[in-house]
Amino acid sequence: MSPSPSRGALSALLATILIWAYSWVVMKQVLAYAGPFHFAALRYLLGAAVLFAALLLSRQSLRPPPLLPTLLIGLCQTTAFQGLEQLALLNGGAGHVALLAYTMPFWAVLLAWLLLGDRPTARHWLGVALAAVGLVCIIEPWRDLGSTLSTTLAIAGGVAWAAGTVLSKRMFRQHAPSVLSLTAWQMLLGGMALGLLALAVPERVIDWNWAFIGGLTYSVLLASSLAWWLWSIVLQRLPTTVASVSSLGVPIVSVLLAWLILHEQPSAMELVGIVFVLLGLLAVSGVGARRRPGMP
């Protein structure tokens, strides 16, 4: 990997972490004005429209990538992940749901090993173990996590996201599609499935007030269109293990933002957890590791 693509992927990863860290708060707030499936369908169908407009403006082809794998990515990464997390937010706090969703990296490491043959190195296993200890400290499962249903839905959403992550990586390896094109098409197909669910499941009528419109705008333009496009760049250019474990920066930033903006003082256990996750990220990324000649 040349230095330039690597630096670009790390910049995309940092931007994604910052955008998604705040989006969990936004998603919890907008559910006061709309049902989970209606909001998720609106968010992703409008987000796909923004990405297709970007394809037109950049004069890229509107021809879809290979349809079946794109559909599978959309169903996992958009329909299942977002639908399950929106349902979990109905009865669970935004912070805990977000943290449970970010069990994704651990499922992704296992799925990448099974489906892609990406066997983790000893350094990767060390990083995953440290990050797992940190995540447990932050979640504090020995405390009340809310309803069992909310917890189960949030973790299931993390598994679905992991599957979408690994399928995206396989797509880039086998077919090398345009990042923007793959993001747009999987979002459109996944959003259409969410739309069908929204039509089939009775939900409250959307309250079109300024708070809802503001939350929807943030979710469409930043958390969906921009952030998922950036995430696809990260998956294209970085190893699956590094990309997925690095996403644990989102719950860390969420805790820090709550401290700075909402004055929610992190507990001592949360601070210990943040330290462990950071150590895990350093181990996975190989920062400070001595490389032998010929090693990538």
Tab-separated table of C-alpha atoms in Angstrom, residues 47-159:
chain	number	residue	atom	x	y	z
A	47	GLY	CA	-29.044	9.526	1.057
A	48	ALA	CA	-28.939	7.323	-2.040
A	49	ALA	CA	-30.428	10.180	-4.079
A	50	VAL	CA	-27.610	12.450	-2.902
A	51	LEU	CA	-25.004	9.857	-3.919
A	52	PHE	CA	-26.553	9.327	-7.360
A	53	ALA	CA	-26.486	13.111	-7.853
A	54	ALA	CA	-22.794	12.981	-6.962
A	55	LEU	CA	-22.295	10.254	-9.573
A	56	LEU	CA	-23.933	12.458	-12.212
A	57	LEU	CA	-21.934	15.535	-11.212
A	58	SER	CA	-18.671	13.569	-11.314
A	59	ARG	CA	-19.717	12.061	-14.672
A	60	GLN	CA	-19.391	8.508	-13.425
A	61	SER	CA	-21.425	5.655	-14.862
A	62	LEU	CA	-24.805	4.919	-13.295
A	63	ARG	CA	-24.433	1.253	-14.221
A	64	PRO	CA	-24.755	-0.839	-11.040
A	65	PRO	CA	-21.965	-3.089	-9.739
A	66	PRO	CA	-22.670	-6.865	-9.826
A	67	LEU	CA	-26.256	-6.936	-8.625
A	68	LEU	CA	-26.459	-9.941	-6.297
A	69	PRO	CA	-23.465	-9.092	-4.080
A	70	THR	CA	-24.546	-5.433	-4.055
A	71	LEU	CA	-28.027	-6.485	-2.916
A	72	LEU	CA	-26.549	-8.664	-0.158
A	73	ILE	CA	-24.409	-5.767	1.052
A	74	GLY	CA	-27.432	-3.454	1.054
A	75	LEU	CA	-29.604	-5.939	2.960
A	76	CYS	CA	-26.911	-6.491	5.609
A	77	GLN	CA	-25.310	-3.065	5.902
A	78	THR	CA	-28.374	-0.866	5.387
A	79	THR	CA	-31.613	-2.807	5.895
A	80	ALA	CA	-30.711	-5.189	8.726
A	81	PHE	CA	-28.159	-3.007	10.533
A	82	GLN	CA	-30.170	0.210	10.494
A	83	GLY	CA	-33.550	-1.439	11.009
A	84	LEU	CA	-32.372	-3.416	14.036
A	85	GLU	CA	-30.559	-0.453	15.603
A	86	GLN	CA	-33.563	1.838	15.131
A	87	LEU	CA	-35.768	-0.727	16.880
A	88	ALA	CA	-33.204	-1.075	19.676
A	89	LEU	CA	-33.220	2.708	20.207
A	90	LEU	CA	-36.953	2.659	20.949
A	91	ASN	CA	-36.359	0.991	24.313
A	92	GLY	CA	-32.655	1.575	24.871
A	93	GLY	CA	-30.432	4.577	25.487
A	94	ALA	CA	-28.466	5.971	22.560
A	95	GLY	CA	-25.115	5.454	24.276
A	96	HIS	CA	-25.625	1.811	25.194
A	97	VAL	CA	-27.198	0.900	21.851
A	98	ALA	CA	-24.257	2.502	20.029
A	99	LEU	CA	-21.771	0.628	22.200
A	100	LEU	CA	-23.517	-2.704	21.641
A	101	ALA	CA	-23.649	-2.060	17.885
A	102	TYR	CA	-19.872	-1.672	17.976
A	103	THR	CA	-19.385	-5.295	18.839
A	104	MET	CA	-19.225	-5.326	15.010
A	105	PRO	CA	-15.398	-5.474	14.792
A	106	PHE	CA	-15.215	-8.757	16.684
A	107	TRP	CA	-17.760	-10.413	14.392
A	108	ALA	CA	-16.031	-8.880	11.349
A	109	VAL	CA	-12.650	-10.361	12.292
A	110	LEU	CA	-14.197	-13.843	12.497
A	111	LEU	CA	-16.227	-13.457	9.285
A	112	ALA	CA	-13.215	-12.109	7.380
A	113	TRP	CA	-11.255	-15.179	8.482
A	114	LEU	CA	-14.045	-17.534	7.350
A	115	LEU	CA	-15.109	-15.807	4.112
A	116	LEU	CA	-11.963	-14.009	2.936
A	117	GLY	CA	-9.215	-16.160	4.393
A	118	ASP	CA	-7.854	-13.123	6.254
A	119	ARG	CA	-6.339	-14.965	9.184
A	120	PRO	CA	-5.530	-12.483	11.975
A	121	THR	CA	-1.923	-12.260	13.078
A	122	ALA	CA	-0.840	-12.523	16.705
A	123	ARG	CA	-0.713	-8.708	16.815
A	124	HIS	CA	-4.287	-8.519	15.532
A	125	TRP	CA	-5.520	-10.994	18.149
A	126	LEU	CA	-3.781	-8.957	20.853
A	127	GLY	CA	-5.445	-5.783	19.601
A	128	VAL	CA	-8.878	-7.436	19.416
A	129	ALA	CA	-8.467	-8.814	22.955
A	130	LEU	CA	-7.450	-5.422	24.367
A	131	ALA	CA	-10.307	-3.679	22.542
A	132	ALA	CA	-12.778	-6.318	23.788
A	133	VAL	CA	-11.693	-5.738	27.396
A	134	GLY	CA	-12.056	-1.995	26.847
A	135	LEU	CA	-15.520	-2.319	25.322
A	136	VAL	CA	-16.682	-4.495	28.229
A	137	CYS	CA	-15.413	-1.861	30.673
A	138	ILE	CA	-17.289	0.890	28.808
A	139	ILE	CA	-20.537	-1.091	28.463
A	140	GLU	CA	-20.330	-2.464	32.037
A	141	PRO	CA	-22.651	-5.424	31.350
A	142	TRP	CA	-22.930	-6.119	35.088
A	143	ARG	CA	-25.102	-2.983	35.241
A	144	ASP	CA	-28.616	-2.609	33.839
A	145	LEU	CA	-28.453	-2.372	30.033
A	146	GLY	CA	-32.165	-1.798	29.588
A	147	SER	CA	-34.527	-4.348	28.068
A	148	THR	CA	-33.247	-7.725	26.916
A	149	LEU	CA	-34.945	-7.146	23.557
A	150	SER	CA	-33.136	-3.848	22.975
A	151	THR	CA	-29.791	-5.425	23.869
A	152	THR	CA	-30.385	-8.393	21.553
A	153	LEU	CA	-31.466	-6.176	18.656
A	154	ALA	CA	-28.417	-3.914	19.041
A	155	ILE	CA	-25.973	-6.854	19.018
A	156	ALA	CA	-27.776	-8.462	16.059
A	157	GLY	CA	-27.389	-5.167	14.206
A	158	GLY	CA	-23.655	-5.307	14.887
A	159	VAL	CA	-23.491	-8.806	13.368
